[in-house]
Each structure stands twice: as structure tokens, then as C-alpha cells.
Amino acid sequence: MKRINSLLYLPLWFFKAKILGKQNPLQTVLFVNDQCNLRCRHCVIYSRKTPTVKSFEQVRKELEYSYKLGSRFVDFEGGEPTLWHDGEKNLNSLIRLAHNIGFYSTTVTTNAQRPFNDSIADSIWVSLDGIGRYHDDIRGDGAFDKLVKNINSCGHNALSVNMVINSRNYTSVEETIDFAAGNDNIKSISLNFHTPFKGSEELMLDWNLRCLVIDKIVMKKKSGYPVMNSVSGLERMKDMNFQKQCWVTNFIMVDGARYAQCQGKEEGVCNLCGFCMAGEMHAVMSLKPDTIFAGLNLRM
Ligand SMILES: C[S@@+](CC[C@H](N)C(=O)[O-])C[C@H]1O[C@@H](n2cnc3c(N)ncnc32)[C@H](O)[C@@H]1O
């Protein structure tokens, strides 16, 4: 039933957005904590002295709020969301809650340093920033081996990996796509670029290199590798002067702040954005068939 509802909801949402100009979010990124078990180069969150962990009740209010706005897909983020708990309740309790409220699908983004074979999330995104030493250079020694072990033992049928390409790991992109293709536990790989939020600017990849890397990813995609990004969406990421559609996602931050779109806007970095969802959403609104297909594949 939920599947039928979502199949009806998506075209209706698109019609309202494209024809009536209604900017209601379709998906929510909800940060549940800022605790983490890694110290990644790109991350400025872990250095906070007192970690924040939201209560179950706070997350309930935030989910209800997002649902009322029109959102039907939620991604639980952190910190490291798999560390979240409130008394007896754990991340699976939040996933059940989201489903009870009416969300069609839930996603968890994890660094995969802990086993997650009990996860009931509809899909899991594992952050993989290159192979072996490339990943460890960004996320710490031993992180890659733990990630591989936990991916191989998780048994989840909708697990994908997400690589954020930066000035230190861009030479590992092709082997990371090969790795995703060669591992039966991984459904697809999504590629993004480092967005230069304050304090992490040096990780941003030079723009000309970014365009060359995009060409390589497109070649891999066209040769049949399981790249989640669409070709149209990737091509958009070469030139960021297009009209952004980032209102498609609302963000609820760890301090409870509610943003109608990505924080990048507040920081004034939209023209240097690396989140390929920006390109994907622009291509969807321009009715690019390959992107619409990739989006449906992701959400259905
Ligand atoms: C903030 S992490 C939190 C979830 C979890 N601890 C993890 O490592 O996946 C969520 C995702 O955002 C990505 N990310 C963090 N900073 C970024 C940036 N400046 N630009 C692009 N992606 C970024 C990470 O690589 C990761 O895939």
C-alpha cells in the first residue's frame, strides 16, 4: 500500500513543484546526534566538547514537522547515527517511528565502524572515501578494514556506498567504483565532491580536476558500472551557475535548527557545492529522463 501511495505521491509532488511552483520538501535530513567514533579530516563536528544526543521525543516532533511540510523520505544523520540511543530506544526505534508517522522510506548514513546487521532501515549509505590508505588517510587508521568487514557481514539488501571526492583521494575514484561493482553486498555507488564548509576549505578539489573526474565517472557509468548519479546530474556539477533546487530537502540540525535547505546557503558556498544531489534535482526539474529514472531507482 505504501508503495502505491508513494508511486502516486511522487508525480503529484512533481506536478505541484513544476507547474504550480510549490516548494515543499520531499526529503528530510535529520541529524540525531553529533557523537562520533571517528575523527575525519573533513569534519568539524567531532571537536565539539559536549556531544549532543537528541531525545526520542525531540526526534518525534521533528519527524512530524517534516511530514507536515510534505516530506516522505528521511535520512538519519550524525555524528554517527548508529551510536544514537535514548534509554532502551535505539536507531531502529526511530526508523519504526518514521514509518508509523507515514514516511515511505528511511535511510541511515554510517561510517560502518560498528556492525549494523540488525538495521531495519530501508536503505543504508556507507561512507567510503577511497580504497585502503585513501580512506584511512581521511577517516583514520584501520577504518577501511572495519568498514569492509561490516559491509560483508551486514546482509542488508539495499546497501550503497557514498564517496566524497576531495583533493587527497581523487586518484582513488575509479578503483573505488571498481570495488563497489565487485562486492556483492554493495548495490551502487554515489559520488559527491567535498563542499568547502568553513574550516575544511583545503580539501576542496581544484575545479579543472573536478571536471576531469566527472568525465571519468561518466565513462564508468556508460560502461555499465553501478554509479547511482545520472549522467545529466553529473554534467551539471561542472558548472554550478544553474538555478539550485535545494528546497527539495529540508534539514534539521543537531541543535534543533530547522532549515528549508542545505546549510551551504548560509555559508555562501552554493557555487562551490559538491553535493551531486544539487545537479540531480536540477536535471529532474528539467525533465531529464536518465535522472528521473535514477531518482526513482533510488527512492523505490
Ligand atoms: C557528516 S557524515 C555523518 C554520518 C556518518 N558518521 C558517516 O561518516 O557517514 C555524512 C556524510 O557527509 C559527508 N560529508 C561530510 N562533510 C562533507 C563536505 N564538506 N562535503 C561533502 N560531503 C561531506 C561525509 O563524507 C558522509 O558521507
PDB file of C-alpha atoms in Angstrom, residues 6-279:
ATOM      1  CA  SER A   6       4.472   6.696  -2.944  1.00  0.00           C
ATOM      2  CA  LEU A   7       4.047   5.963  -6.650  1.00  0.00           C
ATOM      3  CA  LEU A   8       1.101   8.381  -6.675  1.00  0.00           C
ATOM      4  CA  TYR A   9       2.689  10.914  -4.368  1.00  0.00           C
ATOM      5  CA  LEU A  10       5.831  11.461  -6.454  1.00  0.00           C
ATOM      6  CA  PRO A  11       4.139  12.583  -9.716  1.00  0.00           C
ATOM      7  CA  LEU A  12       1.722  14.716  -7.711  1.00  0.00           C
ATOM      8  CA  TRP A  13       4.621  16.357  -5.859  1.00  0.00           C
ATOM      9  CA  PHE A  14       6.387  16.917  -9.168  1.00  0.00           C
ATOM     10  CA  PHE A  15       3.290  18.475 -10.746  1.00  0.00           C
ATOM     11  CA  LYS A  16       2.845  20.831  -7.786  1.00  0.00           C
ATOM     12  CA  ALA A  17       6.524  21.800  -7.887  1.00  0.00           C
ATOM     13  CA  LYS A  18       6.966  22.182 -11.618  1.00  0.00           C
ATOM     14  CA  ILE A  19       3.574  23.556 -12.669  1.00  0.00           C
ATOM     15  CA  LEU A  20       2.209  25.254  -9.543  1.00  0.00           C
ATOM     16  CA  GLY A  21       5.592  26.378  -8.224  1.00  0.00           C
ATOM     17  CA  LYS A  22       5.032  24.894  -4.734  1.00  0.00           C
ATOM     18  CA  GLN A  23       8.315  24.365  -2.951  1.00  0.00           C
ATOM     19  CA  ASN A  24       7.514  21.612  -0.466  1.00  0.00           C
ATOM     20  CA  PRO A  25      10.393  19.359   0.607  1.00  0.00           C
ATOM     21  CA  LEU A  26      10.264  15.747  -0.474  1.00  0.00           C
ATOM     22  CA  GLN A  27      13.022  14.514   1.780  1.00  0.00           C
ATOM     23  CA  THR A  28      14.460  15.323   5.185  1.00  0.00           C
ATOM     24  CA  VAL A  29      17.978  15.088   6.510  1.00  0.00           C
ATOM     25  CA  LEU A  30      17.676  14.737  10.261  1.00  0.00           C
ATOM     26  CA  PHE A  31      20.768  14.904  12.472  1.00  0.00           C
ATOM     27  CA  VAL A  32      20.167  12.814  15.606  1.00  0.00           C
ATOM     28  CA  ASN A  33      23.489  13.386  17.387  1.00  0.00           C
ATOM     29  CA  ASP A  34      26.962  14.794  16.958  1.00  0.00           C
ATOM     30  CA  GLN A  35      28.702  11.954  18.792  1.00  0.00           C
ATOM     31  CA  CYS A  36      31.110  10.038  16.606  1.00  0.00           C
ATOM     32  CA  ASN A  37      33.571   7.149  16.791  1.00  0.00           C
ATOM     33  CA  LEU A  38      35.854   8.617  14.090  1.00  0.00           C
ATOM     34  CA  ARG A  39      37.838  11.825  13.691  1.00  0.00           C
ATOM     35  CA  CYS A  40      37.590  12.580   9.979  1.00  0.00           C
ATOM     36  CA  ARG A  41      39.658  15.269   8.267  1.00  0.00           C
ATOM     37  CA  HIS A  42      36.631  16.866   6.614  1.00  0.00           C
ATOM     38  CA  CYS A  43      34.511  17.013   9.745  1.00  0.00           C
ATOM     39  CA  VAL A  44      34.313  19.916  12.164  1.00  0.00           C
ATOM     40  CA  ILE A  45      31.610  18.338  14.334  1.00  0.00           C
ATOM     41  CA  TYR A  46      33.590  15.859  16.447  1.00  0.00           C
ATOM     42  CA  SER A  47      35.688  18.625  18.010  1.00  0.00           C
ATOM     43  CA  ARG A  48      32.673  19.869  19.991  1.00  0.00           C
ATOM     44  CA  LYS A  49      33.373  19.435  23.707  1.00  0.00           C
ATOM     45  CA  THR A  50      29.962  18.228  24.841  1.00  0.00           C
ATOM     46  CA  PRO A  51      28.257  15.883  22.407  1.00  0.00           C
ATOM     47  CA  THR A  52      24.568  16.430  21.737  1.00  0.00           C
ATOM     48  CA  VAL A  53      22.163  13.491  21.571  1.00  0.00           C
ATOM     49  CA  LYS A  54      18.541  14.268  20.772  1.00  0.00           C
ATOM     50  CA  SER A  55      15.780  12.644  22.785  1.00  0.00           C
ATOM     51  CA  PHE A  56      13.261  10.300  21.183  1.00  0.00           C
ATOM     52  CA  GLU A  57      10.566  12.918  21.820  1.00  0.00           C
ATOM     53  CA  GLN A  58      12.537  15.642  20.069  1.00  0.00           C
ATOM     54  CA  VAL A  59      13.053  13.431  17.004  1.00  0.00           C
ATOM     55  CA  ARG A  60       9.337  12.580  17.037  1.00  0.00           C
ATOM     56  CA  LYS A  61       8.434  16.303  16.885  1.00  0.00           C
ATOM     57  CA  GLU A  62      10.951  16.911  14.121  1.00  0.00           C
ATOM     58  CA  LEU A  63       9.676  13.996  12.057  1.00  0.00           C
ATOM     59  CA  GLU A  64       6.064  15.119  12.488  1.00  0.00           C
ATOM     60  CA  TYR A  65       7.014  18.652  11.487  1.00  0.00           C
ATOM     61  CA  SER A  66       8.819  17.429   8.355  1.00  0.00           C
ATOM     62  CA  TYR A  67       5.966  15.121   7.403  1.00  0.00           C
ATOM     63  CA  LYS A  68       3.518  18.038   7.663  1.00  0.00           C
ATOM     64  CA  LEU A  69       5.742  20.043   5.311  1.00  0.00           C
ATOM     65  CA  GLY A  70       5.268  17.244   2.767  1.00  0.00           C
ATOM     66  CA  SER A  71       8.463  15.262   3.233  1.00  0.00           C
ATOM     67  CA  ARG A  72       8.126  11.484   2.770  1.00  0.00           C
ATOM     68  CA  PHE A  73      11.736  10.272   2.830  1.00  0.00           C
ATOM     69  CA  VAL A  74      14.070  10.673   5.768  1.00  0.00           C
ATOM     70  CA  ASP A  75      17.810  10.205   6.153  1.00  0.00           C
ATOM     71  CA  PHE A  76      19.118   9.794   9.694  1.00  0.00           C
ATOM     72  CA  GLU A  77      22.472  11.538  10.010  1.00  0.00           C
ATOM     73  CA  GLY A  78      25.004  12.489  12.651  1.00  0.00           C
ATOM     74  CA  GLY A  79      27.665  12.424  14.084  1.00  0.00           C
ATOM     75  CA  GLU A  80      27.419   8.681  13.824  1.00  0.00           C
ATOM     76  CA  PRO A  81      23.694   7.851  13.876  1.00  0.00           C
ATOM     77  CA  THR A  82      24.220   4.169  14.758  1.00  0.00           C
ATOM     78  CA  LEU A  83      25.524   5.345  18.162  1.00  0.00           C
ATOM     79  CA  TRP A  84      22.206   7.039  18.940  1.00  0.00           C
ATOM     80  CA  HIS A  85      20.099   5.790  21.803  1.00  0.00           C
ATOM     81  CA  ASP A  86      17.695   7.184  24.365  1.00  0.00           C
ATOM     82  CA  GLY A  87      17.293   4.744  27.249  1.00  0.00           C
ATOM     83  CA  GLU A  88      16.124   1.451  25.722  1.00  0.00           C
ATOM     84  CA  LYS A  89      15.415   3.062  22.363  1.00  0.00           C
ATOM     85  CA  ASN A  90      17.921   2.830  19.522  1.00  0.00           C
ATOM     86  CA  LEU A  91      18.118   3.884  15.893  1.00  0.00           C
ATOM     87  CA  ASN A  92      15.692   1.131  14.847  1.00  0.00           C
ATOM     88  CA  SER A  93      13.120   2.722  17.194  1.00  0.00           C
ATOM     89  CA  LEU A  94      13.459   5.979  15.209  1.00  0.00           C
ATOM     90  CA  ILE A  95      13.066   4.095  11.944  1.00  0.00           C
ATOM     91  CA  ARG A  96       9.853   2.434  13.197  1.00  0.00           C
ATOM     92  CA  LEU A  97       8.633   5.826  14.396  1.00  0.00           C
ATOM     93  CA  ALA A  98       9.247   7.388  10.975  1.00  0.00           C
ATOM     94  CA  HIS A  99       7.288   4.595   9.291  1.00  0.00           C
ATOM     95  CA  ASN A 100       4.429   4.956  11.785  1.00  0.00           C
ATOM     96  CA  ILE A 101       4.252   8.680  11.053  1.00  0.00           C
ATOM     97  CA  GLY A 102       3.936   7.841   7.350  1.00  0.00           C
ATOM     98  CA  PHE A 103       7.376   8.239   5.806  1.00  0.00           C
ATOM     99  CA  TYR A 104       7.712   5.965   2.801  1.00  0.00           C
ATOM    100  CA  SER A 105      11.330   5.168   3.311  1.00  0.00           C
ATOM    101  CA  THR A 106      14.195   5.651   5.753  1.00  0.00           C
ATOM    102  CA  THR A 107      17.922   5.835   5.159  1.00  0.00           C
ATOM    103  CA  VAL A 108      20.862   5.701   7.527  1.00  0.00           C
ATOM    104  CA  THR A 109      24.236   7.171   6.639  1.00  0.00           C
ATOM    105  CA  THR A 110      27.005   5.420   8.548  1.00  0.00           C
ATOM    106  CA  ASN A 111      30.790   5.168   8.709  1.00  0.00           C
ATOM    107  CA  ALA A 112      30.332   1.368   9.162  1.00  0.00           C
ATOM    108  CA  GLN A 113      32.751   1.120  12.061  1.00  0.00           C
ATOM    109  CA  ARG A 114      30.223  -0.882  14.071  1.00  0.00           C
ATOM    110  CA  PRO A 115      28.222  -3.859  12.823  1.00  0.00           C
ATOM    111  CA  PHE A 116      24.780  -2.827  11.566  1.00  0.00           C
ATOM    112  CA  ASN A 117      23.354  -6.215  10.607  1.00  0.00           C
ATOM    113  CA  ASP A 118      20.284  -5.629  12.768  1.00  0.00           C
ATOM    114  CA  SER A 119      19.346  -2.400  10.937  1.00  0.00           C
ATOM    115  CA  ILE A 120      15.762  -2.176   9.682  1.00  0.00           C
ATOM    116  CA  ALA A 121      16.457   0.953   7.590  1.00  0.00           C
ATOM    117  CA  ASP A 122      15.075   0.700   4.050  1.00  0.00           C
ATOM    118  CA  SER A 123      18.464   1.639   2.736  1.00  0.00           C
ATOM    119  CA  ILE A 124      21.921   2.148   4.134  1.00  0.00           C
ATOM    120  CA  TRP A 125      24.568   4.509   2.837  1.00  0.00           C
ATOM    121  CA  VAL A 126      28.098   3.690   3.888  1.00  0.00           C
ATOM    122  CA  SER A 127      30.634   6.484   3.560  1.00  0.00           C
ATOM    123  CA  LEU A 128      33.642   5.184   1.650  1.00  0.00           C
ATOM    124  CA  ASP A 129      36.300   7.756   0.800  1.00  0.00           C
ATOM    125  CA  GLY A 130      38.625   5.634  -1.332  1.00  0.00           C
ATOM    126  CA  ILE A 131      40.327   2.286  -1.133  1.00  0.00           C
ATOM    127  CA  GLY A 132      42.616   1.288   1.751  1.00  0.00           C
ATOM    128  CA  ARG A 133      45.060   4.039   2.626  1.00  0.00           C
ATOM    129  CA  TYR A 134      42.970   6.713   0.880  1.00  0.00           C
ATOM    130  CA  HIS A 135      40.009   6.019   3.131  1.00  0.00           C
ATOM    131  CA  ASP A 136      42.215   5.717   6.226  1.00  0.00           C
ATOM    132  CA  ASP A 137      44.011   8.958   5.407  1.00  0.00           C
ATOM    133  CA  ILE A 138      40.685  10.768   5.750  1.00  0.00           C
ATOM    134  CA  ARG A 139      38.982   8.645   8.417  1.00  0.00           C
ATOM    135  CA  GLY A 140      41.822   7.182  10.497  1.00  0.00           C
ATOM    136  CA  ASP A 141      43.965   4.025  10.544  1.00  0.00           C
ATOM    137  CA  GLY A 142      42.071   0.755  10.339  1.00  0.00           C
ATOM    138  CA  ALA A 143      38.768   2.396   9.320  1.00  0.00           C
ATOM    139  CA  PHE A 144      38.758   0.810   5.843  1.00  0.00           C
ATOM    140  CA  ASP A 145      39.261  -2.771   7.091  1.00  0.00           C
ATOM    141  CA  LYS A 146      36.474  -2.401   9.663  1.00  0.00           C
ATOM    142  CA  LEU A 147      34.163  -0.934   7.025  1.00  0.00           C
ATOM    143  CA  VAL A 148      34.766  -3.838   4.626  1.00  0.00           C
ATOM    144  CA  LYS A 149      34.221  -6.394   7.404  1.00  0.00           C
ATOM    145  CA  ASN A 150      30.942  -4.799   8.460  1.00  0.00           C
ATOM    146  CA  ILE A 151      29.686  -4.408   4.887  1.00  0.00           C
ATOM    147  CA  ASN A 152      30.449  -8.055   4.163  1.00  0.00           C
ATOM    148  CA  SER A 153      28.645  -9.301   7.248  1.00  0.00           C
ATOM    149  CA  CYS A 154      25.628  -6.988   7.236  1.00  0.00           C
ATOM    150  CA  GLY A 155      23.326  -8.916   4.888  1.00  0.00           C
ATOM    151  CA  HIS A 156      21.290  -5.789   4.044  1.00  0.00           C
ATOM    152  CA  ASN A 157      19.810  -5.910   0.559  1.00  0.00           C
ATOM    153  CA  ALA A 158      19.834  -2.158  -0.094  1.00  0.00           C
ATOM    154  CA  LEU A 159      23.308  -1.023   0.855  1.00  0.00           C
ATOM    155  CA  SER A 160      25.137   1.555  -1.244  1.00  0.00           C
ATOM    156  CA  VAL A 161      28.356   3.451  -0.715  1.00  0.00           C
ATOM    157  CA  ASN A 162      28.942   7.173  -0.944  1.00  0.00           C
ATOM    158  CA  MET A 163      32.324   8.613  -1.857  1.00  0.00           C
ATOM    159  CA  VAL A 164      33.116  12.264  -1.221  1.00  0.00           C
ATOM    160  CA  ILE A 165      35.883  13.219  -3.614  1.00  0.00           C
ATOM    161  CA  ASN A 166      38.475  15.685  -2.358  1.00  0.00           C
ATOM    162  CA  SER A 167      41.996  16.946  -3.007  1.00  0.00           C
ATOM    163  CA  ARG A 168      43.518  13.896  -1.235  1.00  0.00           C
ATOM    164  CA  ASN A 169      41.517  10.981  -2.640  1.00  0.00           C
ATOM    165  CA  TYR A 170      40.540  11.928  -6.201  1.00  0.00           C
ATOM    166  CA  THR A 171      43.052   9.470  -7.700  1.00  0.00           C
ATOM    167  CA  SER A 172      41.201   6.618  -5.981  1.00  0.00           C
ATOM    168  CA  VAL A 173      37.822   7.258  -7.629  1.00  0.00           C
ATOM    169  CA  GLU A 174      37.996   4.639 -10.375  1.00  0.00           C
ATOM    170  CA  GLU A 175      39.262   1.854  -8.087  1.00  0.00           C
ATOM    171  CA  THR A 176      36.520   2.735  -5.595  1.00  0.00           C
ATOM    172  CA  ILE A 177      33.887   2.365  -8.332  1.00  0.00           C
ATOM    173  CA  ASP A 178      35.512  -0.980  -9.267  1.00  0.00           C
ATOM    174  CA  PHE A 179      35.399  -2.056  -5.630  1.00  0.00           C
ATOM    175  CA  ALA A 180      31.683  -1.243  -5.360  1.00  0.00           C
ATOM    176  CA  ALA A 181      30.995  -3.132  -8.586  1.00  0.00           C
ATOM    177  CA  GLY A 182      32.943  -6.165  -7.395  1.00  0.00           C
ATOM    178  CA  ASN A 183      31.314  -6.508  -3.978  1.00  0.00           C
ATOM    179  CA  ASP A 184      28.016  -8.426  -3.998  1.00  0.00           C
ATOM    180  CA  ASN A 185      26.910  -6.684  -0.805  1.00  0.00           C
ATOM    181  CA  ILE A 186      27.017  -3.249  -2.455  1.00  0.00           C
ATOM    182  CA  LYS A 187      24.179  -2.211  -4.724  1.00  0.00           C
ATOM    183  CA  SER A 188      25.559   1.045  -6.080  1.00  0.00           C
ATOM    184  CA  ILE A 189      27.958   3.912  -5.524  1.00  0.00           C
ATOM    185  CA  SER A 190      27.110   7.569  -5.293  1.00  0.00           C
ATOM    186  CA  LEU A 191      29.804  10.172  -5.963  1.00  0.00           C
ATOM    187  CA  ASN A 192      29.962  13.637  -4.423  1.00  0.00           C
ATOM    188  CA  PHE A 193      32.614  16.313  -4.091  1.00  0.00           C
ATOM    189  CA  HIS A 194      33.894  17.980  -0.965  1.00  0.00           C
ATOM    190  CA  THR A 195      31.965  21.175  -0.224  1.00  0.00           C
ATOM    191  CA  PRO A 196      34.268  23.773   1.346  1.00  0.00           C
ATOM    192  CA  PHE A 197      32.439  24.469   4.589  1.00  0.00           C
ATOM    193  CA  LYS A 198      34.321  26.755   6.959  1.00  0.00           C
ATOM    194  CA  GLY A 199      37.428  25.035   8.335  1.00  0.00           C
ATOM    195  CA  SER A 200      37.725  22.383   5.610  1.00  0.00           C
ATOM    196  CA  GLU A 201      38.433  24.518   2.544  1.00  0.00           C
ATOM    197  CA  GLU A 202      41.785  22.850   1.738  1.00  0.00           C
ATOM    198  CA  LEU A 203      40.014  19.574   0.901  1.00  0.00           C
ATOM    199  CA  MET A 204      38.113  21.068  -1.991  1.00  0.00           C
ATOM    200  CA  LEU A 205      39.216  19.637  -5.336  1.00  0.00           C
ATOM    201  CA  ASP A 206      40.546  22.042  -7.968  1.00  0.00           C
ATOM    202  CA  TRP A 207      37.708  22.801 -10.429  1.00  0.00           C
ATOM    203  CA  ASN A 208      39.529  21.597 -13.569  1.00  0.00           C
ATOM    204  CA  LEU A 209      40.377  18.321 -11.839  1.00  0.00           C
ATOM    205  CA  ARG A 210      36.760  18.020 -10.766  1.00  0.00           C
ATOM    206  CA  CYS A 211      35.626  18.262 -14.394  1.00  0.00           C
ATOM    207  CA  LEU A 212      38.155  15.584 -15.422  1.00  0.00           C
ATOM    208  CA  VAL A 213      36.999  13.296 -12.597  1.00  0.00           C
ATOM    209  CA  ILE A 214      33.380  13.807 -13.678  1.00  0.00           C
ATOM    210  CA  ASP A 215      34.335  12.708 -17.209  1.00  0.00           C
ATOM    211  CA  LYS A 216      35.894   9.534 -15.777  1.00  0.00           C
ATOM    212  CA  ILE A 217      32.800   8.784 -13.672  1.00  0.00           C
ATOM    213  CA  VAL A 218      30.553   9.314 -16.696  1.00  0.00           C
ATOM    214  CA  MET A 219      32.689   6.864 -18.684  1.00  0.00           C
ATOM    215  CA  LYS A 220      32.373   4.277 -15.923  1.00  0.00           C
ATOM    216  CA  LYS A 221      28.621   4.825 -15.742  1.00  0.00           C
ATOM    217  CA  LYS A 222      28.272   4.445 -19.517  1.00  0.00           C
ATOM    218  CA  SER A 223      30.262   1.202 -19.376  1.00  0.00           C
ATOM    219  CA  GLY A 224      27.688  -0.266 -17.012  1.00  0.00           C
ATOM    220  CA  TYR A 225      29.217   0.298 -13.565  1.00  0.00           C
ATOM    221  CA  PRO A 226      26.648   0.752 -10.763  1.00  0.00           C
ATOM    222  CA  VAL A 227      27.016   4.531 -10.429  1.00  0.00           C
ATOM    223  CA  MET A 228      23.906   5.984  -8.820  1.00  0.00           C
ATOM    224  CA  ASN A 229      24.401   9.527 -10.198  1.00  0.00           C
ATOM    225  CA  SER A 230      22.824  10.216 -13.555  1.00  0.00           C
ATOM    226  CA  VAL A 231      24.936  11.455 -16.469  1.00  0.00           C
ATOM    227  CA  SER A 232      22.815  14.629 -16.736  1.00  0.00           C
ATOM    228  CA  GLY A 233      23.176  15.301 -12.995  1.00  0.00           C
ATOM    229  CA  LEU A 234      26.948  14.795 -13.125  1.00  0.00           C
ATOM    230  CA  GLU A 235      27.347  17.100 -16.125  1.00  0.00           C
ATOM    231  CA  ARG A 236      25.502  19.843 -14.200  1.00  0.00           C
ATOM    232  CA  MET A 237      28.131  19.635 -11.459  1.00  0.00           C
ATOM    233  CA  LYS A 238      30.764  21.009 -13.842  1.00  0.00           C
ATOM    234  CA  ASP A 239      29.133  24.409 -13.819  1.00  0.00           C
ATOM    235  CA  MET A 240      27.354  25.444 -10.666  1.00  0.00           C
ATOM    236  CA  ASN A 241      25.781  28.612 -12.063  1.00  0.00           C
ATOM    237  CA  PHE A 242      22.434  26.909 -12.513  1.00  0.00           C
ATOM    238  CA  GLN A 243      19.316  27.682 -10.505  1.00  0.00           C
ATOM    239  CA  LYS A 244      19.572  25.438  -7.410  1.00  0.00           C
ATOM    240  CA  GLN A 245      16.545  23.418  -6.319  1.00  0.00           C
ATOM    241  CA  CYS A 246      17.842  22.591  -2.857  1.00  0.00           C
ATOM    242  CA  TRP A 247      14.480  23.282  -1.200  1.00  0.00           C
ATOM    243  CA  VAL A 248      13.681  19.656  -2.162  1.00  0.00           C
ATOM    244  CA  THR A 249      15.414  18.650   1.085  1.00  0.00           C
ATOM    245  CA  ASN A 250      14.800  20.184   4.498  1.00  0.00           C
ATOM    246  CA  PHE A 251      17.479  19.883   7.160  1.00  0.00           C
ATOM    247  CA  ILE A 252      17.053  19.540  10.898  1.00  0.00           C
ATOM    248  CA  MET A 253      20.340  20.178  12.585  1.00  0.00           C
ATOM    249  CA  VAL A 254      21.696  18.676  15.780  1.00  0.00           C
ATOM    250  CA  ASP A 255      20.941  21.870  17.732  1.00  0.00           C
ATOM    251  CA  GLY A 256      17.325  21.625  16.550  1.00  0.00           C
ATOM    252  CA  ALA A 257      17.658  24.405  13.953  1.00  0.00           C
ATOM    253  CA  ARG A 258      15.278  23.828  11.058  1.00  0.00           C
ATOM    254  CA  TYR A 259      16.484  24.846   7.624  1.00  0.00           C
ATOM    255  CA  ALA A 260      14.416  24.814   4.455  1.00  0.00           C
ATOM    256  CA  GLN A 261      17.570  23.876   2.580  1.00  0.00           C
ATOM    257  CA  CYS A 262      21.230  22.949   2.930  1.00  0.00           C
ATOM    258  CA  GLN A 263      23.420  24.953   5.292  1.00  0.00           C
ATOM    259  CA  GLY A 264      25.696  25.720   2.367  1.00  0.00           C
ATOM    260  CA  LYS A 265      23.392  28.615   1.550  1.00  0.00           C
ATOM    261  CA  GLU A 266      24.015  30.190   4.984  1.00  0.00           C
ATOM    262  CA  GLU A 267      27.749  29.769   4.453  1.00  0.00           C
ATOM    263  CA  GLY A 268      27.628  31.194   0.922  1.00  0.00           C
ATOM    264  CA  VAL A 269      29.262  28.167  -0.731  1.00  0.00           C
ATOM    265  CA  CYS A 270      26.480  27.159  -3.147  1.00  0.00           C
ATOM    266  CA  ASN A 271      28.569  27.955  -6.206  1.00  0.00           C
ATOM    267  CA  LEU A 272      31.282  25.588  -4.936  1.00  0.00           C
ATOM    268  CA  CYS A 273      28.811  22.896  -3.862  1.00  0.00           C
ATOM    269  CA  GLY A 274      29.915  19.273  -4.120  1.00  0.00           C
ATOM    270  CA  PHE A 275      26.642  17.596  -3.239  1.00  0.00           C
ATOM    271  CA  CYS A 276      25.648  15.983  -6.525  1.00  0.00           C
ATOM    272  CA  MET A 277      22.017  15.988  -5.392  1.00  0.00           C
ATOM    273  CA  ALA A 278      22.080  19.657  -6.496  1.00  0.00           C
ATOM    274  CA  GLY A 279      22.812  18.589 -10.080  1.00  0.00           C
TER     275      GLY A 279
END
